[in-house]
Short mmCIF file of C-alpha atoms in Angstrom, two decimals:
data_model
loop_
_atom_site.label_atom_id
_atom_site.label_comp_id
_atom_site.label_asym_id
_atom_site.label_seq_id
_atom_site.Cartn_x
_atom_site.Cartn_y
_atom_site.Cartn_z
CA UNK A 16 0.97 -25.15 -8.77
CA UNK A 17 4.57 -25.49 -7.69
CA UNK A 18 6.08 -24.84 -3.92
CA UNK A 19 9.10 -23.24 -4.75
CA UNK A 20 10.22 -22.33 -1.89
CA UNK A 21 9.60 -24.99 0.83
CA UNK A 22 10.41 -21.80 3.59
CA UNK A 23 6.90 -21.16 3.15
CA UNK A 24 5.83 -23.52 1.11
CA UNK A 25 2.71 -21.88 -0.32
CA UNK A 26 2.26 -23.09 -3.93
CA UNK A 27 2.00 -20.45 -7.32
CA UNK A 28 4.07 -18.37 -4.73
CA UNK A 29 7.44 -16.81 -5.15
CA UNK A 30 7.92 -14.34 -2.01
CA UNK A 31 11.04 -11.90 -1.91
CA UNK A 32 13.31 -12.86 0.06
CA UNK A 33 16.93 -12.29 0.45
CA UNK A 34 17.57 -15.06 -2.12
CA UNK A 35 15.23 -13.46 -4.66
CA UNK A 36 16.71 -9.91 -3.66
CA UNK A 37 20.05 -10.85 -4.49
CA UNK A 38 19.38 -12.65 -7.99
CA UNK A 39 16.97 -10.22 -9.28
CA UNK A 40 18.86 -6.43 -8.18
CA UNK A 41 20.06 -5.84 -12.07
CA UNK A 42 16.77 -6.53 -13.49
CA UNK A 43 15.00 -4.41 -10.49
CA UNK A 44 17.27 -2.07 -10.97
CA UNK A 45 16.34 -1.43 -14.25
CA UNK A 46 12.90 -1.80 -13.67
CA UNK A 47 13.29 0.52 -10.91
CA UNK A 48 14.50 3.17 -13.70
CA UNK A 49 11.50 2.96 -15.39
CA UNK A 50 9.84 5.74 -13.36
CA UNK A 51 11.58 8.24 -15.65
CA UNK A 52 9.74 8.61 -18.93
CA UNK A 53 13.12 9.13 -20.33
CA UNK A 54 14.18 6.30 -19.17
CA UNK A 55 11.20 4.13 -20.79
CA UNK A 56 11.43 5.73 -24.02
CA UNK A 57 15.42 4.99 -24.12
CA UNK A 58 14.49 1.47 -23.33
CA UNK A 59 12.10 1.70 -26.10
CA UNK A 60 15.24 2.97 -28.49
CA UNK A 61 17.38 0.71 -27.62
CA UNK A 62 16.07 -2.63 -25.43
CA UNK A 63 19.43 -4.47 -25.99
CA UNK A 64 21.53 -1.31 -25.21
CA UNK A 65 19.30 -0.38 -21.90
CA UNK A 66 19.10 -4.00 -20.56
CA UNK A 67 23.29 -4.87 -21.55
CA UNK A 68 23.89 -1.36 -19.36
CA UNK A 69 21.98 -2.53 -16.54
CA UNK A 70 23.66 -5.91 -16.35
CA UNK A 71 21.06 -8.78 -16.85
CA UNK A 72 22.18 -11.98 -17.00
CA UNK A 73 21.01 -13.86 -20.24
CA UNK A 74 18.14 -15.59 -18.00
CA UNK A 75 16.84 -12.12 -17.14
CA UNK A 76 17.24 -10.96 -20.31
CA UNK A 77 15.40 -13.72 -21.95
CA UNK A 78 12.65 -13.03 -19.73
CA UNK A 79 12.01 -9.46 -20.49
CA UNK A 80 12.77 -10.48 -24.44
CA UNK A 81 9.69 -12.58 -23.93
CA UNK A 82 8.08 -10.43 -21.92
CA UNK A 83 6.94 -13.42 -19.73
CA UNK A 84 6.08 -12.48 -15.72
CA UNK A 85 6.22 -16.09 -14.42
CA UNK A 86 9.85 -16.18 -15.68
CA UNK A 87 10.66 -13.01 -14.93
CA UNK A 88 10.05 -13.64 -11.23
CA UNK A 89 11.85 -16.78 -11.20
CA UNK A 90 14.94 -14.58 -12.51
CA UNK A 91 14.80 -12.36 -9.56
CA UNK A 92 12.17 -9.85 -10.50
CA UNK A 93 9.59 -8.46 -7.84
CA UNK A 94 6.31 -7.60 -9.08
CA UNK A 95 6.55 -3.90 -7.79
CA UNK A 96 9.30 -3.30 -9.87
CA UNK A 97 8.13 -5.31 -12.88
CA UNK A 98 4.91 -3.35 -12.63
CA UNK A 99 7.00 -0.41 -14.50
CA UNK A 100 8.44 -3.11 -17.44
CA UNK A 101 4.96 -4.05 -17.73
CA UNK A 102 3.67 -0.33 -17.64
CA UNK A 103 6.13 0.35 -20.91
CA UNK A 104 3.60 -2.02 -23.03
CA UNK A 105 0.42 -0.67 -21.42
CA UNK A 106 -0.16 -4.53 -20.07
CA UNK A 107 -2.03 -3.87 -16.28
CA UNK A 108 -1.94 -6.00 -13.60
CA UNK A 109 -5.21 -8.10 -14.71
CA UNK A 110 -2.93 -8.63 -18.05
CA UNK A 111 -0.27 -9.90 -15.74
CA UNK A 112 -2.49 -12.18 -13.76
CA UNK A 113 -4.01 -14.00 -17.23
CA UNK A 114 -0.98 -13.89 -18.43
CA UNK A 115 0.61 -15.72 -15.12
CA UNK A 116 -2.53 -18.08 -14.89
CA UNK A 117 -2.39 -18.92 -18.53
CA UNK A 118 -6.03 -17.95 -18.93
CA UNK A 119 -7.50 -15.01 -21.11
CA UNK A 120 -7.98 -12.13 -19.92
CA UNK A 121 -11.71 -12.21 -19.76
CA UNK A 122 -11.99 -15.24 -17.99
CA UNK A 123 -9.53 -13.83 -15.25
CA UNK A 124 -12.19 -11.20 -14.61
CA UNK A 125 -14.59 -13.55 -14.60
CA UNK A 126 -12.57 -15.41 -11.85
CA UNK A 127 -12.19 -12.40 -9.74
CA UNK A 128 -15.67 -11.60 -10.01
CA UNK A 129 -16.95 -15.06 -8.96
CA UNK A 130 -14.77 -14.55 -5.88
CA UNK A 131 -17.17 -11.82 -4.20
CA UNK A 132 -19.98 -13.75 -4.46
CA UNK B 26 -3.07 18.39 23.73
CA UNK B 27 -3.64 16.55 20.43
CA UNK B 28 -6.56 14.06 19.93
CA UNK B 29 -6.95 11.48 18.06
CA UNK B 30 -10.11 11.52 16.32
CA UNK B 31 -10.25 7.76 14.98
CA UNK B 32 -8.88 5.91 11.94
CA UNK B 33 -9.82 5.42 8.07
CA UNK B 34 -8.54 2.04 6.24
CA UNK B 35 -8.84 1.64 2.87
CA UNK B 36 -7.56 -0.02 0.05
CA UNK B 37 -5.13 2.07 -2.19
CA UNK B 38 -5.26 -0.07 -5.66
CA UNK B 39 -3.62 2.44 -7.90
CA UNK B 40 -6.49 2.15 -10.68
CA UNK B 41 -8.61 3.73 -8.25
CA UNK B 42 -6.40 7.28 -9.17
CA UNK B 43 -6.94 6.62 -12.81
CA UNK B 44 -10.79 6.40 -12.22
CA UNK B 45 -10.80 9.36 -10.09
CA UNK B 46 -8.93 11.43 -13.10
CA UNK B 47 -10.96 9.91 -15.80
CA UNK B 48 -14.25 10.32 -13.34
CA UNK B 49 -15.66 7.16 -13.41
CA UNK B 50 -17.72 7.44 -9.74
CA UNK B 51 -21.12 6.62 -11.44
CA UNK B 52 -19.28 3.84 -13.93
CA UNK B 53 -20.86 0.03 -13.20
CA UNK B 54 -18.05 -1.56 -12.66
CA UNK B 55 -16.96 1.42 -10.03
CA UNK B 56 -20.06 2.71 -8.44
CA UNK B 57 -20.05 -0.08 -5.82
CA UNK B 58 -16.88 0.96 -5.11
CA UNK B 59 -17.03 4.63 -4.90
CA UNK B 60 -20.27 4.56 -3.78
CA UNK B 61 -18.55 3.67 0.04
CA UNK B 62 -16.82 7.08 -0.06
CA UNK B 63 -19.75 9.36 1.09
CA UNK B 64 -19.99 8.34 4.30
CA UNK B 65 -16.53 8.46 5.42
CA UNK B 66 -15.83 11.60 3.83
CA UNK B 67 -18.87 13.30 6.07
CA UNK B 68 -17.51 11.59 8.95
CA UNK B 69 -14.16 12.97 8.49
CA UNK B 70 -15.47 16.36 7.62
CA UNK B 71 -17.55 16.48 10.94
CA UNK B 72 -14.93 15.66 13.17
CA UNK B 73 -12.84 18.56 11.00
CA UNK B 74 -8.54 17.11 11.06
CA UNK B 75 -5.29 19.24 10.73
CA UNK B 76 -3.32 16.79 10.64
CA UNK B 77 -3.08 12.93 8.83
CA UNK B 78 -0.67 10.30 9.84
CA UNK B 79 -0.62 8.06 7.56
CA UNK B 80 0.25 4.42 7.24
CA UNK B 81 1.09 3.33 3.94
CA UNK B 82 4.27 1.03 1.74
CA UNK B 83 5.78 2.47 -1.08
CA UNK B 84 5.80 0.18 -4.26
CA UNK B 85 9.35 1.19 -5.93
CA UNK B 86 8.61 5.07 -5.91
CA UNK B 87 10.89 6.48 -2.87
CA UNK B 88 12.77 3.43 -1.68
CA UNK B 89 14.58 1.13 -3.67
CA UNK B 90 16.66 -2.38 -2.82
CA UNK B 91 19.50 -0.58 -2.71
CA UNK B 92 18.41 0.88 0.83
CA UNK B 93 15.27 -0.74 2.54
CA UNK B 94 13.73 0.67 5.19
CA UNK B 95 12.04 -1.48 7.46
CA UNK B 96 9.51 1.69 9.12
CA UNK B 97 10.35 5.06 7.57
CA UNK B 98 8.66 8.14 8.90
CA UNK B 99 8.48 11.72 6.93
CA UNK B 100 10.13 14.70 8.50
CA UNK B 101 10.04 16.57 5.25
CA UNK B 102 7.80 20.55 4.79
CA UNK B 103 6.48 19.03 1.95
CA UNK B 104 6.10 15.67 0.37
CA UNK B 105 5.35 15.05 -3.32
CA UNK B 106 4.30 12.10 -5.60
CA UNK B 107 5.34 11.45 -9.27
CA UNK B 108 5.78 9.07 -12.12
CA UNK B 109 5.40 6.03 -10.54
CA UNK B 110 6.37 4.29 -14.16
CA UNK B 111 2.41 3.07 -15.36
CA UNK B 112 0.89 6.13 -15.53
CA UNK B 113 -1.61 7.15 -12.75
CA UNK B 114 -2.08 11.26 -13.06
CA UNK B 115 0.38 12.58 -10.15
CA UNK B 116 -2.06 14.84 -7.17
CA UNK B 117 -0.69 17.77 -5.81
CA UNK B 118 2.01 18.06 -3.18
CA UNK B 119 0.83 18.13 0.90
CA UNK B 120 2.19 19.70 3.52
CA UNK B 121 4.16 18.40 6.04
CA UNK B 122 4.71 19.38 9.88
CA UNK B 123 8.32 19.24 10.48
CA UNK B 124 8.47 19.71 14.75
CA UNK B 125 5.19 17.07 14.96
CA UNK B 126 7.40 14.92 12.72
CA UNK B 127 10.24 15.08 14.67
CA UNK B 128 7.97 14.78 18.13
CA UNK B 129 6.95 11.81 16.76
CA UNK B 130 9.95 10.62 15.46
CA UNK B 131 11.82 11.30 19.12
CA UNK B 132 9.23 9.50 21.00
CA UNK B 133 9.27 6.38 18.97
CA UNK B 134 13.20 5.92 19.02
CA UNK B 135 13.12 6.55 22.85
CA UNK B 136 9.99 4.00 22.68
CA UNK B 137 12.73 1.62 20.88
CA UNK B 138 11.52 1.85 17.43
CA UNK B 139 14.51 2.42 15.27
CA UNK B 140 13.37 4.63 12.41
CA UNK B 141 14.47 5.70 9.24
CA UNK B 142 13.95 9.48 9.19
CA UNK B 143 13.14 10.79 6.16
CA UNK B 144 13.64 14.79 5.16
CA UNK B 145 12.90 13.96 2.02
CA UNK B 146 10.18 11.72 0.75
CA UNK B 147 8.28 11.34 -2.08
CA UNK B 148 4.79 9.91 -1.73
CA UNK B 149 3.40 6.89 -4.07
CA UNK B 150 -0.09 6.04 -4.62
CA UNK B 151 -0.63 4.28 -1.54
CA UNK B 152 -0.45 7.39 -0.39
CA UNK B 153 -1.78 9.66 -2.61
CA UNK B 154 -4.99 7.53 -3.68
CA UNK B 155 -6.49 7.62 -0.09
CA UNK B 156 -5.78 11.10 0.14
CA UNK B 157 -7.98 11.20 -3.14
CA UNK B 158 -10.87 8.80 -1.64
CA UNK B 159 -10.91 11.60 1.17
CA UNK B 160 -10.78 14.78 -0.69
CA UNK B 161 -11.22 14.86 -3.71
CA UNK B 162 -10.87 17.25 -6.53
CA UNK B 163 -8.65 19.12 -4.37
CA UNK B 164 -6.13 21.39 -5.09
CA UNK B 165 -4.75 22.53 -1.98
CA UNK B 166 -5.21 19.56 0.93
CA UNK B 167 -6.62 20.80 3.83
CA UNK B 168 -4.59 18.86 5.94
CA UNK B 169 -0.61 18.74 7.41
CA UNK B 170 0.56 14.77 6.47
CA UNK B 171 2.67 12.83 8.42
CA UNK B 172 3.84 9.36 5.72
CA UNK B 173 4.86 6.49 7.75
CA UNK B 174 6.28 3.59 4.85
CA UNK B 175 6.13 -0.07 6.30
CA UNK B 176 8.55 -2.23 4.26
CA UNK B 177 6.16 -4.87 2.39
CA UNK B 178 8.47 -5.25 -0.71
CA UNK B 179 11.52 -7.33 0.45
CA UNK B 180 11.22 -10.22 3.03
CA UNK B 181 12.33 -10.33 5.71
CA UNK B 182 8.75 -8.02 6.40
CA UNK B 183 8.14 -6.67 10.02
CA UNK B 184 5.57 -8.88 11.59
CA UNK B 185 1.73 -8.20 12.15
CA UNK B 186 1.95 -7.95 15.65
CA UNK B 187 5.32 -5.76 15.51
CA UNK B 188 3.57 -3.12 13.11
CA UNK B 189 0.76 -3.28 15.92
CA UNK B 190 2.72 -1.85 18.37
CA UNK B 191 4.02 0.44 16.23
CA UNK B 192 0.88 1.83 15.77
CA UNK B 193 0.06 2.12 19.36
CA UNK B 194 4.05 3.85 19.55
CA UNK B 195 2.48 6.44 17.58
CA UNK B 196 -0.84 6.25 19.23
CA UNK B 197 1.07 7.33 22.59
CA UNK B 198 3.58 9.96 20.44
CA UNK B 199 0.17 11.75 19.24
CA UNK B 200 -0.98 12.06 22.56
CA UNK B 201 2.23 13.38 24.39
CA UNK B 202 2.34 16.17 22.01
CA UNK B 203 1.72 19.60 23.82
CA UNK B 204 -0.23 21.49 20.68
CA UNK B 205 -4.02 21.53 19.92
CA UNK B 206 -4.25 19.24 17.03
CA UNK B 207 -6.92 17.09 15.41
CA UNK B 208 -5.06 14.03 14.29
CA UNK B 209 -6.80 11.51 12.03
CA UNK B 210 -5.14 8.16 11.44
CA UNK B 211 -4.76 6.31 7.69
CA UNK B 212 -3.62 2.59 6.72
CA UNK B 213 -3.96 2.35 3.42
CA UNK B 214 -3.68 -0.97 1.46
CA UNK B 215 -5.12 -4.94 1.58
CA UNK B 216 -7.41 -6.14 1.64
CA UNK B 217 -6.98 -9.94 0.01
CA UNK B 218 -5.10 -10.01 -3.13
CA UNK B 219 -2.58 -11.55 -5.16
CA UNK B 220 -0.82 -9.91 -7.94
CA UNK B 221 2.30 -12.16 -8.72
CA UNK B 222 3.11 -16.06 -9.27
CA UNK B 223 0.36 -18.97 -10.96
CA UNK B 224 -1.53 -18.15 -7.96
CA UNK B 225 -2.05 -14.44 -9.14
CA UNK B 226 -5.81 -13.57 -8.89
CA UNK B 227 -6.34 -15.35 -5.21
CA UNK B 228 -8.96 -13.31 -3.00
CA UNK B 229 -10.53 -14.59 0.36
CA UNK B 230 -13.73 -12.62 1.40
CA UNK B 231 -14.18 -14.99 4.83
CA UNK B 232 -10.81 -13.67 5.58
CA UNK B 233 -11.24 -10.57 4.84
CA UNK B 234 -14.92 -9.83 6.43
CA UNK B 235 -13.23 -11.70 9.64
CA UNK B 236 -10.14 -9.26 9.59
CA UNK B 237 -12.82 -6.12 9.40
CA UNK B 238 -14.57 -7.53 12.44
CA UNK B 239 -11.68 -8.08 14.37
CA UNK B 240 -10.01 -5.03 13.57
CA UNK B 241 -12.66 -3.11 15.59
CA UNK B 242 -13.03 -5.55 18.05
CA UNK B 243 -9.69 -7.75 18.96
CA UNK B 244 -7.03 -6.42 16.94
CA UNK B 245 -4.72 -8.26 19.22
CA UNK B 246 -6.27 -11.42 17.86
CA UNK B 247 -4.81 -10.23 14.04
CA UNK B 248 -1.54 -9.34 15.44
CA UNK B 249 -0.89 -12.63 16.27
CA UNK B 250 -0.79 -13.64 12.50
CA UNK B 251 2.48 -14.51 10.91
CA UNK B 252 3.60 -12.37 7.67
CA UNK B 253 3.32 -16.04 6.12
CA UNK B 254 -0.05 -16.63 7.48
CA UNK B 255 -0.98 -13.85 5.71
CA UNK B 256 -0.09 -14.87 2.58
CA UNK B 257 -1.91 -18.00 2.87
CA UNK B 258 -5.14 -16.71 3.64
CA UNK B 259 -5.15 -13.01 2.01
CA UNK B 260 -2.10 -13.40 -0.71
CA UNK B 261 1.06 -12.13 -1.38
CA UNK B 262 -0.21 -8.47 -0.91
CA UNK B 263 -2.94 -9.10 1.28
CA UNK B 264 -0.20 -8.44 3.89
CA UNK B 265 -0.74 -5.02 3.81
CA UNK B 266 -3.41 -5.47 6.32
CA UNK B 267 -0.96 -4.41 8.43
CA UNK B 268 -1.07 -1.24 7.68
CA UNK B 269 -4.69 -1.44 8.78
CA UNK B 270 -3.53 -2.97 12.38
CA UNK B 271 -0.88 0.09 12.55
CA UNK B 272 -3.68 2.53 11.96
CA UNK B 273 -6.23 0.35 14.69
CA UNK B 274 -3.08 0.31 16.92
CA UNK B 275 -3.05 4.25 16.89
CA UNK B 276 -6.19 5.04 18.48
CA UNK B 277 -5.50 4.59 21.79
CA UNK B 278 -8.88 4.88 23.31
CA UNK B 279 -12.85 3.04 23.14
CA UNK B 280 -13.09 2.67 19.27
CA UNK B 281 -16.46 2.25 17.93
CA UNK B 282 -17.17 1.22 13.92
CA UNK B 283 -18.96 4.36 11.88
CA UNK B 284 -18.90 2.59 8.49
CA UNK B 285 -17.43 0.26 6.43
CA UNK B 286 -17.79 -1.01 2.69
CA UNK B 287 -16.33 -4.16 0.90
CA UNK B 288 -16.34 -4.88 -2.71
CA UNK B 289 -15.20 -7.63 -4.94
CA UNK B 290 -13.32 -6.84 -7.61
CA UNK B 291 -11.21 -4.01 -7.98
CA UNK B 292 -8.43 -4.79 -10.11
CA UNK B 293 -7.50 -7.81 -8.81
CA UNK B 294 -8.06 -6.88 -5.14
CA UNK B 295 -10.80 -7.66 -2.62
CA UNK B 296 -11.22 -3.23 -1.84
CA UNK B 297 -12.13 -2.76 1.85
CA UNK B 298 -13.09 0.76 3.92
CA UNK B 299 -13.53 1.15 7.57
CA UNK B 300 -14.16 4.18 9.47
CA UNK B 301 -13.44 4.02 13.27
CA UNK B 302 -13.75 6.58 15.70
CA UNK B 303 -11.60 7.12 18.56
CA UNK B 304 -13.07 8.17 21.69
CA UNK B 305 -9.91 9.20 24.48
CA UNK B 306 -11.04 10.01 28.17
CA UNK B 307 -10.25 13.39 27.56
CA UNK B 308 -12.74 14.01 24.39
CA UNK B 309 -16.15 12.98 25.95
CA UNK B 310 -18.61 11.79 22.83
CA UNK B 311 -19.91 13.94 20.18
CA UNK B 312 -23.85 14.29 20.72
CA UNK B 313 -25.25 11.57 18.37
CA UNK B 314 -26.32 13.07 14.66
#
């Protein structure tokens, strides 16, 4: 695991700062419009349309094309937010985790299990 | 005179609101869970509140980055949650108590916290879920709310000691208001989890059980924390243990444990409960059960 921001310098950890705030505001923007079920079934129409009228860069857009957390935090996004992108495909936050960890998502349960004992 | 009757902290994971809905109580995988609930719900029931103050963070319902609030506090007759984007079933709407509000509100600014006021507010499931945990099946709450949101979204994040003192600000507001009323104190989140980055998944129960301790016993010793340190030990959102220190900051009097559960996994968060009760000079003890 990374430190990618030596501020902190805790590794696997991207914390939202001011930096992060400032990249990410179109793509939390949009994500932030997501608690309108209008609004998710428009996205749903029309991804290209919703995310061009939001104002993602092509990095941010990639990410949500690919659907991929890890980059979508690197491109600004803050998990609270991408919580509602993710909510759109009915992916939870163990999905997210797995998907983040690059394990499946059994064995991320399993991991969180073996934690409490 | 209003007393404070003593504090509930609990974890708020917003699956726990889909369980409740879907009525999973007796389910394996949450029985341990619910299974803490009992208790604190008798407790609360015997020492019978009007009012809840409630410390809680919204996650992208009410506040966006547009505006960030670093403490907001409700001053709104009613408060309401809704589609929070990933589905949890929205829970009626509570009443609010607009002149304790503003009581409160007065007395912290002149006490030189510098509040966002809020006369409208909706409520997210850090809200709402605890609310649940306490009564639930409800369709009418029994009890006047008063939401006060703790910015944990957007760094920079108020620090553990600073949301300590907070708490005891509203501790001392409580107190200096002139009506009969039964206040009971939430903080609502933690305890160790991490939701975003490759370390997603990271839980600490030594840190956790240690924090419970404490809490009753040397909060100051928590409140002298870093946000940062924090993260290390209890993840990204395992700062929201200080919403548990405002809550333990509230009670301003001898504060003695009633219960307390802890239980590895829910979701991906380590789910804590504590019941504490407050006992003030004024309020000798209640006879023993």
């Amino acid at each position: 695991m990374k430190v990618t921001q030596p501020w902190h310098g805790i590794p696997g950890t991207t914390l939202f700062d001011g930096a992060q705030a400032r990249k990410g505001y179109a793509l939390n923007r949009m994500c932030y419009s997501f608690n309108s079920a209008e609004n998710r079934a428009e996205f749903l129409r029309d991804e290209d349309g919703y995310c061009a009228r939001f104002g993602l860069n092509p990095e941010q857009r990639e990410a949500v094309r690919e659907r991929n957390v890890l980059k979508l935090i690197a491109a600004g996004g803050n998990v609270y937010y991408l919580a509602k992108l993710a909510g759109i495909f009915h992916l939870d936050v163990q999905d997210l985790g797995a998907q983040q960890t690059g394990m499946t998502k059994d064995a991320f349960k399993a991991k969180l299990v073996e934690q409490g004992r | 005179m209003a007393t404070i009757l003593g504090a509930v902290t609990t974890s708020h994971v917003p699956a726990i609101g889909g369980a409740i809905a879907r009525k999973l109580q007796q389910d394996p995988y949450w029985k341990p869970f619910f299974d803490g609930y009992p208790a604190a719900r008798e407790w609360v029931a015997s020492v019978r509140p009007d009012i809840v103050v409630a410390f809680y963070n919204d996650h992208g319902l009410q506040f966006f980055l547009d505006k960030m609030p670093t403490f907001a506090v409700g001053a709104a007759p009613e408060y309401r949650h809704a589609d929070e984007g990933w589905g949890i079933p929205t829970v009626p709407a509570f009443r609010g108590d607009p002149e304790f509000s503003w009581h409160v509100i007065e007395q912290l600014v002149a006490d030189e916290f510098d509040v966002t006021t809020c006369q409208e507010m909706l409520v997210d499931h850090a809200f709402t879920v605890p609310m649940s945990l306490l009564w639930p099946d409800t369709v009418d709450w029994p009890v006047r709310v008063l939401p006060i949101a703790i910015n944990t979204v957007q760094y920079p994040f108020p620090s553990p000691r600073r949301c300590y003192r907070l708490g005891q600000a509203v501790g001392r507001a409580i107190e200096a208001w002139d009506r009969d009323a039964r206040v009971l104190v939430l903080g609502t989140g933690g305890l160790s989890h991490q939701l975003d980055g490759e370390r997603a998944g990271y839980i600490n129960k030594r840190f956790d059980l240690m924090c419970m301790e404490e809490l009753v016993r040397d909060p100051e010793a928590l409140a002298r924390f870093s946000t940062v340190d924090l993260v290390r030990e209890a993840g990204v959102q395992g700062v929201e243990l200080v919403m548990w220190l405002a809550a333990r900051g509230a009670l301003t009097g001898a504060v003695s444990k009633v219960h307390s559960n802890y239980h590895i996994p829910i979701s991906n968060t380590a789910a804590g409960l504590l019941v504490l009760e407050n006992r003030t000079k004024a309020a000798p003890a209640r006879a023993a059960a």
